[in-house]
Coordinates of C-alpha atoms and ligand atoms in Angstrom, one line a residue:
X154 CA 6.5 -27.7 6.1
X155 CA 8.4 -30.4 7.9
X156 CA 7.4 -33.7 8.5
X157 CA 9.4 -36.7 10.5
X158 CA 7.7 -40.1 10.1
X159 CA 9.7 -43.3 11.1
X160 CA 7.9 -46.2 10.2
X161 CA 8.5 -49.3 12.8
X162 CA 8.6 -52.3 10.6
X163 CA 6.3 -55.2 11.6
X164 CA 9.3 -57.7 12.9
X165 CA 9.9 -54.7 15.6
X166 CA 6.2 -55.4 16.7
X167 CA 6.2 -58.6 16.4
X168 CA 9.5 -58.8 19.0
X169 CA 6.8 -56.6 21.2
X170 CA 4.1 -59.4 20.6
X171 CA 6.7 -61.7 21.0
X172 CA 7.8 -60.0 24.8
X173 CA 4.4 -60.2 25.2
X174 CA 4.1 -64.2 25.3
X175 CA 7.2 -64.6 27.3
X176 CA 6.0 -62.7 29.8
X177 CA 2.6 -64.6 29.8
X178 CA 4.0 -68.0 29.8
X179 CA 6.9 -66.8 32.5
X180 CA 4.7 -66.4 35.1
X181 CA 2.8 -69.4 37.3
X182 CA 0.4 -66.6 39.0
X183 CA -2.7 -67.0 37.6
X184 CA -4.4 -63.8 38.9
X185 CA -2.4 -60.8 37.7
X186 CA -4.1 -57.2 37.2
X187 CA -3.6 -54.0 35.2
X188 CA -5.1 -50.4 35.6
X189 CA -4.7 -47.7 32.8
X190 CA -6.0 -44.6 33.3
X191 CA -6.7 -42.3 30.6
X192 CA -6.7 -38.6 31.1
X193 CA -6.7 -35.9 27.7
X194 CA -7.9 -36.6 24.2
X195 CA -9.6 -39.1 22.4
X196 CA -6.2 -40.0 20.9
X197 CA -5.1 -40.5 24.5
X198 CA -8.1 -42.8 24.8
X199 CA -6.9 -44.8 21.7
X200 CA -3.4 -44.8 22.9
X201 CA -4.9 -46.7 26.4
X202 CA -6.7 -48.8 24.5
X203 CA -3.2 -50.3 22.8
X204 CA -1.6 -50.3 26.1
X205 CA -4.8 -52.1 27.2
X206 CA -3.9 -54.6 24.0
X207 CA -0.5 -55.1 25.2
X208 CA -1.3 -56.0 28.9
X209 CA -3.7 -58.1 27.6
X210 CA -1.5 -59.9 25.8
X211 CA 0.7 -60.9 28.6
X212 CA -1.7 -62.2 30.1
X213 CA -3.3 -59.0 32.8
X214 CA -7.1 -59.1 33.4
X215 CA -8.3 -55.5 33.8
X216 CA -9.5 -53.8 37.3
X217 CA -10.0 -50.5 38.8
X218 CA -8.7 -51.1 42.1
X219 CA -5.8 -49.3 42.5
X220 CA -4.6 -51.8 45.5
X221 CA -5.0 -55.1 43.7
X222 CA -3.1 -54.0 40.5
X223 CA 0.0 -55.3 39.8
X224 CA 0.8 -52.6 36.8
X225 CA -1.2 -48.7 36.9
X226 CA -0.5 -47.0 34.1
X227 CA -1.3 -43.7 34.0
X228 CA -1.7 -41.9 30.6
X229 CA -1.7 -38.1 30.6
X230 CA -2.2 -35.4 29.1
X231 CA -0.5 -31.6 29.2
X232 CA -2.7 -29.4 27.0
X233 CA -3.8 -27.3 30.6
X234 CA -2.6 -26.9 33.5
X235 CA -5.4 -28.4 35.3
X236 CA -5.2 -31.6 33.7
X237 CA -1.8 -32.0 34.6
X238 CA -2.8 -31.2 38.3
X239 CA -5.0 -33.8 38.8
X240 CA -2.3 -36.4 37.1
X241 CA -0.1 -35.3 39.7
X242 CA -2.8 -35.6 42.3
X243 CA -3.4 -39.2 41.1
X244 CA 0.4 -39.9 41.0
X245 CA 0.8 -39.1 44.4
X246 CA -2.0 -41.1 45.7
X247 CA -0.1 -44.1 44.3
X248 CA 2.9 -44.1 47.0
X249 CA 0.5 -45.7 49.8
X250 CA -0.5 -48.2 46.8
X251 CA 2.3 -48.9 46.8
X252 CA 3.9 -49.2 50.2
X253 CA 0.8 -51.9 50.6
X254 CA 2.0 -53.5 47.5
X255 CA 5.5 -52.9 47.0
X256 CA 5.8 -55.1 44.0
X257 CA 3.6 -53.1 42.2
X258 CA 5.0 -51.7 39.0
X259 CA 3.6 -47.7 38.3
X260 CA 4.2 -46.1 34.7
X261 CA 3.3 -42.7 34.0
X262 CA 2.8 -42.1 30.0
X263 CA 1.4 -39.4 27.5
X264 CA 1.9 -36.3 26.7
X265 CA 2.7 -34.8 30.2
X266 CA 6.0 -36.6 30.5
X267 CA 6.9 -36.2 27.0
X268 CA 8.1 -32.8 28.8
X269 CA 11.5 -32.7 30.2
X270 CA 10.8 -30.5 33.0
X271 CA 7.9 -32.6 34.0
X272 CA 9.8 -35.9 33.5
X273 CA 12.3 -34.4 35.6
X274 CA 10.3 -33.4 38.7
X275 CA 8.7 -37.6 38.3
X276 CA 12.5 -38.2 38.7
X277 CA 13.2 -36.2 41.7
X278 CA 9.7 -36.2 43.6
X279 CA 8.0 -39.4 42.6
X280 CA 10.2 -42.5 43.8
X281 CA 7.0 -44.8 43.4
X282 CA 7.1 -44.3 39.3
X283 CA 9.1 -46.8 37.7
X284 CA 8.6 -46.3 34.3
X285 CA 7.7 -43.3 31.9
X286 CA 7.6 -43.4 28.2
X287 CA 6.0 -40.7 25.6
X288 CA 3.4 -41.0 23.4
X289 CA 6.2 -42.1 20.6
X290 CA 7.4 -44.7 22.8
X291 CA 4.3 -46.7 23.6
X292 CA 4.9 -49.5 21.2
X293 CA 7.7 -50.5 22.9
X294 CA 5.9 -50.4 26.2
X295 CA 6.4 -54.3 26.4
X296 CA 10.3 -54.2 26.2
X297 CA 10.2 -51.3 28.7
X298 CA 8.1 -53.2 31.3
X299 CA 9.8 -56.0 30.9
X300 CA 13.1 -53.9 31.2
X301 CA 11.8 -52.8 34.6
X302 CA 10.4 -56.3 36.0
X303 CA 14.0 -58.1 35.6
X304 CA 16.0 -54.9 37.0
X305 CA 13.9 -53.5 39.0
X306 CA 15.7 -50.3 37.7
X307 CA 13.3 -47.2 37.4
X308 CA 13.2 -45.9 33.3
X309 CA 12.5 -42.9 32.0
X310 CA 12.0 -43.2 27.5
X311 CA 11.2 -40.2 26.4
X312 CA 11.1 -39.8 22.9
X313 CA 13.1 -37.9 20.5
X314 CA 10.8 -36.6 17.9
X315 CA 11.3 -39.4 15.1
X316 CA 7.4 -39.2 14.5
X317 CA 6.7 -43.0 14.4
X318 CA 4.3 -45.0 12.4
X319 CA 3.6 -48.3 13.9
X320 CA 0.8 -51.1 13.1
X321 CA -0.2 -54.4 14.5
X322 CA -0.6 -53.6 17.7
X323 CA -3.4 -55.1 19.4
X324 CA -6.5 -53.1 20.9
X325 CA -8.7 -53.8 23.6
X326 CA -11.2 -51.5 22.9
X327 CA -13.5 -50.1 25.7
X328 CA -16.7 -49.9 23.9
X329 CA -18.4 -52.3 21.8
X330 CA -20.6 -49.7 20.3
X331 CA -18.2 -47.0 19.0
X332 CA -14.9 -47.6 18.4
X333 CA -11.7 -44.7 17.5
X334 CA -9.5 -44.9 14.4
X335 CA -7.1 -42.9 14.3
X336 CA -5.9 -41.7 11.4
X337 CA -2.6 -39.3 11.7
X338 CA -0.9 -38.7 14.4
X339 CA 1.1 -34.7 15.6
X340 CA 0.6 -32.0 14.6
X341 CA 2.3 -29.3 12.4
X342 CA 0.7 -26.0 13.3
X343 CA 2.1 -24.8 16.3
X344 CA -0.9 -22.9 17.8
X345 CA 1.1 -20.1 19.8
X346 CA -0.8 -21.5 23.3
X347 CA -0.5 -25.4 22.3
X348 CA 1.5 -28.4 23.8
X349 CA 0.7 -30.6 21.7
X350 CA 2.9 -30.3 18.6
X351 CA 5.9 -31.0 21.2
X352 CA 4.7 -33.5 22.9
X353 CA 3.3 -35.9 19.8
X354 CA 5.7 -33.9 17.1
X355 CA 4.8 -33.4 13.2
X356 CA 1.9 -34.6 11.5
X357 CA 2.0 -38.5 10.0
X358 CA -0.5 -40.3 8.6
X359 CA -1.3 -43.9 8.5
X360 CA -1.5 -45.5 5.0
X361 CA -5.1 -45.8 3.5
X362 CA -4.7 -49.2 2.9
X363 CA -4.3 -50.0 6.8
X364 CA -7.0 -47.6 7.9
X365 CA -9.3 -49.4 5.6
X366 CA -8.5 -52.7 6.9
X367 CA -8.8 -51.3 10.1
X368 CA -12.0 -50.2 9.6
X369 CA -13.5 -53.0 7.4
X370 CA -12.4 -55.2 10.6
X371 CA -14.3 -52.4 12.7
X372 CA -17.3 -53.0 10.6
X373 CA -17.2 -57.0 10.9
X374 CA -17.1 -57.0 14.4
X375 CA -20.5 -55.1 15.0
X376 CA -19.0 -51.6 15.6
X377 CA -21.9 -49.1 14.4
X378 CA -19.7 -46.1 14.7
X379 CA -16.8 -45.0 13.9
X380 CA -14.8 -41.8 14.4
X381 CA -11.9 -40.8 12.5
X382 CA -9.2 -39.2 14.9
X383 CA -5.9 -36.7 14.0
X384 CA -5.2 -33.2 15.3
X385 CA -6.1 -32.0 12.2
X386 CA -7.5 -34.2 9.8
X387 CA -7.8 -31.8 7.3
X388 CA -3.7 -32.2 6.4
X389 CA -4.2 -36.4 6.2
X390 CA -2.1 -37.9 3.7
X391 CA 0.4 -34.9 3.3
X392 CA 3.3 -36.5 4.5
X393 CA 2.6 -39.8 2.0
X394 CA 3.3 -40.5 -1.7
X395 CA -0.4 -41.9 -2.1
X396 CA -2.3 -38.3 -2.7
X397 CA -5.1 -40.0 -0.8
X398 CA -7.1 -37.0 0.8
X399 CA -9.3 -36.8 3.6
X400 CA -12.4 -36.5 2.0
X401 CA -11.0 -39.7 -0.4
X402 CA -10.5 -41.5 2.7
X403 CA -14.5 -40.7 3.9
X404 CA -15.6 -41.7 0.6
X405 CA -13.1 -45.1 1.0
X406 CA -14.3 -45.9 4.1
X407 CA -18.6 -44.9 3.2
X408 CA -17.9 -47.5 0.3
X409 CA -17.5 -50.4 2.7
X410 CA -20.5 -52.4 3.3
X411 CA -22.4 -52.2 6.4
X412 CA -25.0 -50.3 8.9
X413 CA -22.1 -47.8 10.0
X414 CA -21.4 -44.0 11.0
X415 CA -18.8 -42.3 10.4
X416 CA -17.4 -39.1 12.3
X417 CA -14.0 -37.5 12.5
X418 CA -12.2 -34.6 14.6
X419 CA -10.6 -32.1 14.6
X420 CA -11.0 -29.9 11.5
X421 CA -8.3 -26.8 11.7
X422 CA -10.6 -24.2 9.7
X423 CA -7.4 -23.2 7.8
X424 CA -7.7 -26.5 6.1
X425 CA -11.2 -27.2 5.5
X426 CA -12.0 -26.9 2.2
X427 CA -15.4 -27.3 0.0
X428 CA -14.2 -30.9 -1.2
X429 CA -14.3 -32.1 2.6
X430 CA -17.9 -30.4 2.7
X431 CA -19.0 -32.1 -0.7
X432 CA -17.6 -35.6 0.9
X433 CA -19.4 -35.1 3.9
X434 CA -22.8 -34.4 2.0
X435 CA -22.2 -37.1 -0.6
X436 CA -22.1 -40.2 2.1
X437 CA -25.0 -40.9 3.6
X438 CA -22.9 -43.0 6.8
X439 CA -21.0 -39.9 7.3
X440 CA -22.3 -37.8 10.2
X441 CA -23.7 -34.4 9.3
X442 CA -21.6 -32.6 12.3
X443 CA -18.5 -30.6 12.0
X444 CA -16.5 -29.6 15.1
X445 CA -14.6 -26.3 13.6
X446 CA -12.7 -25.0 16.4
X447 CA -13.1 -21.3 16.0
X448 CA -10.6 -20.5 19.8
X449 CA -11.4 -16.8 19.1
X450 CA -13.2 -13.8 17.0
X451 CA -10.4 -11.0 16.9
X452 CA -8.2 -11.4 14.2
X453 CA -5.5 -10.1 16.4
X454 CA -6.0 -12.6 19.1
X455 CA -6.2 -14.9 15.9
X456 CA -2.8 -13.9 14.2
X457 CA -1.0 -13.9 18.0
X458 CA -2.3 -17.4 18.5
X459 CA -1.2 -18.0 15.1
X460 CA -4.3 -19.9 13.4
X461 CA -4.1 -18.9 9.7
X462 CA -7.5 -17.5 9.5
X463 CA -9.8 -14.5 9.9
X464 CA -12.7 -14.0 11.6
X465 CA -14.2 -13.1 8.1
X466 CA -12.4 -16.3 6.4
X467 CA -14.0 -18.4 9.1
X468 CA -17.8 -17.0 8.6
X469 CA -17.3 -17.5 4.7
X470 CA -16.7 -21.2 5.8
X471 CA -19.2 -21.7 7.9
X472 CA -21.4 -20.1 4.8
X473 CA -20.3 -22.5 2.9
X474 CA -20.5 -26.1 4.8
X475 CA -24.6 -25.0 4.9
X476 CA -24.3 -24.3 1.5
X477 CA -23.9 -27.9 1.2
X478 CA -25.6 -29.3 4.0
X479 CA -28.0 -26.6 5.5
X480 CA -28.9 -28.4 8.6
X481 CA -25.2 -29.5 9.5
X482 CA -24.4 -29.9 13.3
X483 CA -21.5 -27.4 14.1
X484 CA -19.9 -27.1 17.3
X485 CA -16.5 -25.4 18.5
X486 CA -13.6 -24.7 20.5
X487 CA -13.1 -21.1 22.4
X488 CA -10.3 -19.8 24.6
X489 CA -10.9 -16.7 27.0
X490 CA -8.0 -14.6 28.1
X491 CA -5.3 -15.6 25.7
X492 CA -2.6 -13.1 26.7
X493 CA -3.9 -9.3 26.3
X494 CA -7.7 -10.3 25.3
X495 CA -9.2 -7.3 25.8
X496 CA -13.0 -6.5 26.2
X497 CA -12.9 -5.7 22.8
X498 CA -11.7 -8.8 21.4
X499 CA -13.3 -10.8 23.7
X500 CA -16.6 -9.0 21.7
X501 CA -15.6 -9.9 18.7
X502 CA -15.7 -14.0 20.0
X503 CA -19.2 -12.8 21.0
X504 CA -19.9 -11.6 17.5
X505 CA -19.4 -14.7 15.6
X506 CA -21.0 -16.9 18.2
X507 CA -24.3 -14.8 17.6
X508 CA -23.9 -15.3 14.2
X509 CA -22.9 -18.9 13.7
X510 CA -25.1 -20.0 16.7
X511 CA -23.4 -23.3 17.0
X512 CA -25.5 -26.3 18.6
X513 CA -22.6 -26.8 21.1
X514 CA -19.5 -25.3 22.6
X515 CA -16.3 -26.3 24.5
X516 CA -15.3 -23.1 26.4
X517 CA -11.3 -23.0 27.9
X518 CA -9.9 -20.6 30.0
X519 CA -6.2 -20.0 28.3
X520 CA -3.4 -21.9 30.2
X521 CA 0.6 -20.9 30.4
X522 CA 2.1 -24.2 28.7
X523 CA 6.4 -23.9 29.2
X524 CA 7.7 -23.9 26.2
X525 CA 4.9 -22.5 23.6
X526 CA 5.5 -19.1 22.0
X527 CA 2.0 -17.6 24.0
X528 CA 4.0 -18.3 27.5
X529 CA 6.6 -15.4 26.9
X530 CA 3.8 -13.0 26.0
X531 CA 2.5 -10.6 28.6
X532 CA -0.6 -11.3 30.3
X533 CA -2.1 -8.4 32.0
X534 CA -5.5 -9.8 33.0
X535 CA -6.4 -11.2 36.1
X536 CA -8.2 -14.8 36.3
X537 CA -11.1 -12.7 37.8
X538 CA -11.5 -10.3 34.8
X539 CA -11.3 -14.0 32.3
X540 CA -14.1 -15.6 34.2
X541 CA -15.8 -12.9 33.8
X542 CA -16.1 -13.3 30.0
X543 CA -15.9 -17.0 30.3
X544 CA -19.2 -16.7 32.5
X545 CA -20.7 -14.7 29.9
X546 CA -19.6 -16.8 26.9
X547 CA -21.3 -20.1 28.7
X548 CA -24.3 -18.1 29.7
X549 CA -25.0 -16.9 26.1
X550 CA -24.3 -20.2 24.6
X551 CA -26.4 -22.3 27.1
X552 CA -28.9 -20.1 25.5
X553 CA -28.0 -21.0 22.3
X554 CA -28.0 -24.1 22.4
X555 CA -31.2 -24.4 24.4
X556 CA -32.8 -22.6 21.4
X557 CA -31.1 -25.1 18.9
X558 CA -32.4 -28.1 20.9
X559 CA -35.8 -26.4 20.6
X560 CA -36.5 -26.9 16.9
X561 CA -35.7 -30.7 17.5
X562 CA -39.3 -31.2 19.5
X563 CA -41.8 -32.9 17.4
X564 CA -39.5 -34.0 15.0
X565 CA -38.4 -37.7 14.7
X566 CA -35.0 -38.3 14.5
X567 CA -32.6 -41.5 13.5
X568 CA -30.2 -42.5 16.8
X569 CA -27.6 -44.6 17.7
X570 CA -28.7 -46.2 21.3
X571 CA -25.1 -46.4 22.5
X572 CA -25.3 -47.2 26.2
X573 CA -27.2 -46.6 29.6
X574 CA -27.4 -43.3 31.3
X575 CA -26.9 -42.6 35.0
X576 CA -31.2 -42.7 35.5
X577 CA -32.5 -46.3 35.9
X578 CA -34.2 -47.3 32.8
X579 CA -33.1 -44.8 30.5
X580 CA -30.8 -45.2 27.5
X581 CA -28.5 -43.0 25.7
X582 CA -28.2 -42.1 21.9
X583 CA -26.3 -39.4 19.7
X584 CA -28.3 -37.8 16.6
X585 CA -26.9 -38.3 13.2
X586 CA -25.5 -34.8 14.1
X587 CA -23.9 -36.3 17.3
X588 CA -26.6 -34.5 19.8
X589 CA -27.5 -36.6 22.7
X590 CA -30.1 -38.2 23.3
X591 CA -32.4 -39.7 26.6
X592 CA -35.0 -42.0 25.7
X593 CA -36.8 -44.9 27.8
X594 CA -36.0 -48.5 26.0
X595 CA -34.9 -51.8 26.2
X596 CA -31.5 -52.6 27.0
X597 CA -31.5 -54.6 23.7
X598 CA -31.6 -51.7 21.9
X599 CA -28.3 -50.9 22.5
X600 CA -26.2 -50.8 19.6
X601 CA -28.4 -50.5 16.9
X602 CA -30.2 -47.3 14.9
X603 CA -33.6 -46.4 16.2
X604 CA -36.1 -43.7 15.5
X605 CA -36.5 -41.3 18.5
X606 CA -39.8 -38.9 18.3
X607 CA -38.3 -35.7 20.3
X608 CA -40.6 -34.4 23.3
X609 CA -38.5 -32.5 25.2
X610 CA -34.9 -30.7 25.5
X611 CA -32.4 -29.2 27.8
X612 CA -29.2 -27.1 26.9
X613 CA -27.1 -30.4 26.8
X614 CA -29.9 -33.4 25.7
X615 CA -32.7 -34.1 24.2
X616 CA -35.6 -36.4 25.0
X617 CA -37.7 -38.9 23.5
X618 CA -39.5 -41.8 22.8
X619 CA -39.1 -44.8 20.5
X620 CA -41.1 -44.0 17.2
X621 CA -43.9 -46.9 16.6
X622 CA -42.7 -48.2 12.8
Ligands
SAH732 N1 -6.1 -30.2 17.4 C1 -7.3 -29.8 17.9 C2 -7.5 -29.8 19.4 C3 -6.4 -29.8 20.3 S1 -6.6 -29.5 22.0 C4 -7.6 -28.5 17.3 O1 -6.8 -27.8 16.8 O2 -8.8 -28.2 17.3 C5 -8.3 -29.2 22.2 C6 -8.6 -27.8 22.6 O3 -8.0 -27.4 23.8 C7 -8.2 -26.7 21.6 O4 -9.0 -26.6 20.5 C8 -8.2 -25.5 22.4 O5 -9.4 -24.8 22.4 C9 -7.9 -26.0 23.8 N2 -6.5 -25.6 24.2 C10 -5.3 -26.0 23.7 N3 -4.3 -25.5 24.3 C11 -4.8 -24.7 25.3 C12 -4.3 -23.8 26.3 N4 -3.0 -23.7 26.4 N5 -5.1 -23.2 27.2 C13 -6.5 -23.4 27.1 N6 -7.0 -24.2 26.1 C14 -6.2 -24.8 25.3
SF4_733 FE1 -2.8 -27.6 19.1 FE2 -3.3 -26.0 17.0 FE3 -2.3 -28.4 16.6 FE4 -4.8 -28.2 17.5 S1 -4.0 -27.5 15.5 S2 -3.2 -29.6 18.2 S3 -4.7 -26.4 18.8 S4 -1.3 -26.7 17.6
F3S734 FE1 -3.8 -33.8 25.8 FE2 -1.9 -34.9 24.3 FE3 -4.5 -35.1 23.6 S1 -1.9 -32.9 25.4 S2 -5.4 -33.2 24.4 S3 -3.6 -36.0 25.4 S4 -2.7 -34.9 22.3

């Protein structure tokens, strides 16, 4: 297996940090504004919150009006079609931005651009983006903004798949309740329908002793959960010398003091192994969920979308986590109409969702991404006959998870209050197993671990009251 990691030594961040206060102290406006948008992943989300860190340090104040802000970034993400759609969408919105603001400084980021065809058509059909950078290149977005505010020259930095490892740059994180760590970064298994080991390239992993730090600083703060991130987890600490596994690093991290959760994603089933399962049940902060992406239940759909596993292999897994922990949380990942996903196969997805009955889904319709192996394979069914199966696959699960809900009512349950939901005077939770949950409260119980008494459930929540101690 290859790996490429480039680690960017801490005086080439501090020249960043360093950009950073010249451009602070080299302007006399007092007001200037940033936007960063965030499409894609949780990794993307992390990634914004860096850029966030950066633009904070020279000295922007954040809005969301798209007409007052000096700098938009927009960070994207190319793992379907439709995302990539609505990025363009949004990109084209900007030119009357703008023309109302000419000195307004647009960069487009992510995953998206790391794509040459894509960067090329910014090139060509999007004059009003002056800057684009890949994923690898964000922490040197300060040099390349301030490249662009003394030239006034448009710059495309794509990266070149050195697979860097940076640390030290700031964060301004978006939630004071949860916070992202992420742990690795690529990805080396080359999913025959998947974008993403070209645009973030091979699997590195941060050094335990930084992700500790990391979260131990997490923990000081007041965050009360927080969630591992890497394509695949599972593979952490292959590219380093310091045989620190995955489930080593749970245990590391459970070990520090603290009222904390932990929770991590995504597990490739190929690599999950009993000692991850022991970890899991062992620490009592780590969540008792597992997100095991299952994409499909034929194992020819499986072998052509090259995922290293069997429908069989996969069920003997699932066994097994319950082995450990019997009432574990599982939820999943399923494409309909990879290229020639027949009824048949399409059956056999069915198959293992009636026997796994997960407590929640994510359902995809496959997209072409250029480039990927699945693109050149023929595809001889209509988006009519996929929606079709994709219709039935959400109906059946709804029903699932409905039922799954169901055994929650009467039972208490510990939650994280993590925020307000859209109805007036109601505030929202996950379950120790990362459910969601509605309950009425006070707003000061946001942020801290409550006992809920469950009364009532839908397919996607549950509801209930505040237990009386
Ligand atoms: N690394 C993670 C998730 C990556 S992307 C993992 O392996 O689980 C998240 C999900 O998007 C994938 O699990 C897959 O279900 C879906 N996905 C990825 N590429 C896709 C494509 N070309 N079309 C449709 N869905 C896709
Ligand atoms: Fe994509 Fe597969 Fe890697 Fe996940 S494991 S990011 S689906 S290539
Ligand atoms: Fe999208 Fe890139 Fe994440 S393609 S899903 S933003 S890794």
């Amino acid at each position: 297996m290859s790996y490429k990691r480039t680690e960017i030594s801490q005086e080439d961040v501090k020249k960043q940090l360093d950009i950073c206060r010249e451009i602070k102290e080299g302007t006399h406006d007092s007001k200037r504004l940033a936007l960063v948008d965030t499409f894609g992943c949780q990794q993307n989300e992390e990634d914004s919150e860096k850029i966030r860190g950066y633009l904070d340090a020279m000295g922007y104040a954040m809005t969301d009006d798209e007409f007052e802000a000096d700098v938009i970034v927009i960070n994207t993400c190319a793992v379907r079609e439709h995302a990539e759609m609505r990025v363009f969408g949004n990109i084209g919105a900007l030119s009357h931005t703008k023309k109302k603001k000419p000195g307004q400084i647009i960069a487009v980021c992510g995953c998206m651009v790391q794509q040459e065809h894509i960067a090329e058509k910014i090139k060509k059909s999007f004059p009003q983006v002056d800057l684009v950078f890949g994923p690898d290149e964000l922490w040197r977005f300060p040099e390349l903004l301030k490249t662009v505010m003394s030239t006034r020259r448009r710059i495309f930095a794509r990266g070149k798949g050195d697979g860097c490892v940076v640390e030290g740059i700031p964060h301004m994180r978006s939630d004071k309740v949860k916070a992202w760590l992420s742990v690795m970064n690529g990805c080396n298994n080359f999913c025959s329908y998947c974008i993403v080991p070209y645009t973030r390239f091979r699997e590195r992993s941060r050094r335990p002793d930084d992700i500790l730090e990391e979260a131990r600083s997490l923990v000081a703060e007041g965050y009360k959960e927080i969630t591992l991130l890497g394509q695949n987890v599972n593979s952490y600490g292959r590219d380093l010398n310091c045989r620190v596994s995955f489930a080593q690093l749970i245990r590391m991290i459970n070990d520090i003091d603290g009222d904390f959760v932990i929770r991590f994603m995504t597990s490739h089933p190929k690599d999950a192994h009993e000692e991850l399962f022991a970890a899991m049940k062992d620490c009592e902060k780590c969540e008792k969920h597992l997100h095991l992406p299952l994409q499909a239940g034929s194992d020819r759909i499986l072998k052509a979308m090259n995922r290293c596993y069997t429908a069989e292999k996969y069920l003997s897994l699932v066994d097994k986590v319950r082995e450990y922990i019997p009432d574990i949380v599982l939820t999943t990942d399923i494409i309909v109409g990879f290229p020639g996903e027949t009824d048949e196969d399409f059956e056999e997805t069915m198959k293992v969702i009636e026997k796994v009955r997960y407590d929640a889904m994510f359902t995809f319709i496959y997209s072409k991404r250029e480039g990927t192996p699945a693109a050149k394979m023929p595809d001889p069914f209509t988006r009519e006959q996929k929606q079709v199966h994709f219709d039935r696959l959400l109906e059946v699960q709804n029903r699932i998870s409905e039922e799954k809900h169901r055994e929650y009512i009467g039972k208490t349950v510990r939650v994280l209050i993590d925020g307000r939901d859209r109805e007036e005077g109601v505030l929202t939770g996950r379950t120790i197993g990362g459910r969601l949950v509605r309950t009425t409260g006070d707003e000061s119980l946001i942020g801290s671990f409550t006992d809920v008494l469950i009364k009532d459930c839908n397919t996607w929540a549950l509801r209930g009251d505040i237990a009386r101690k």
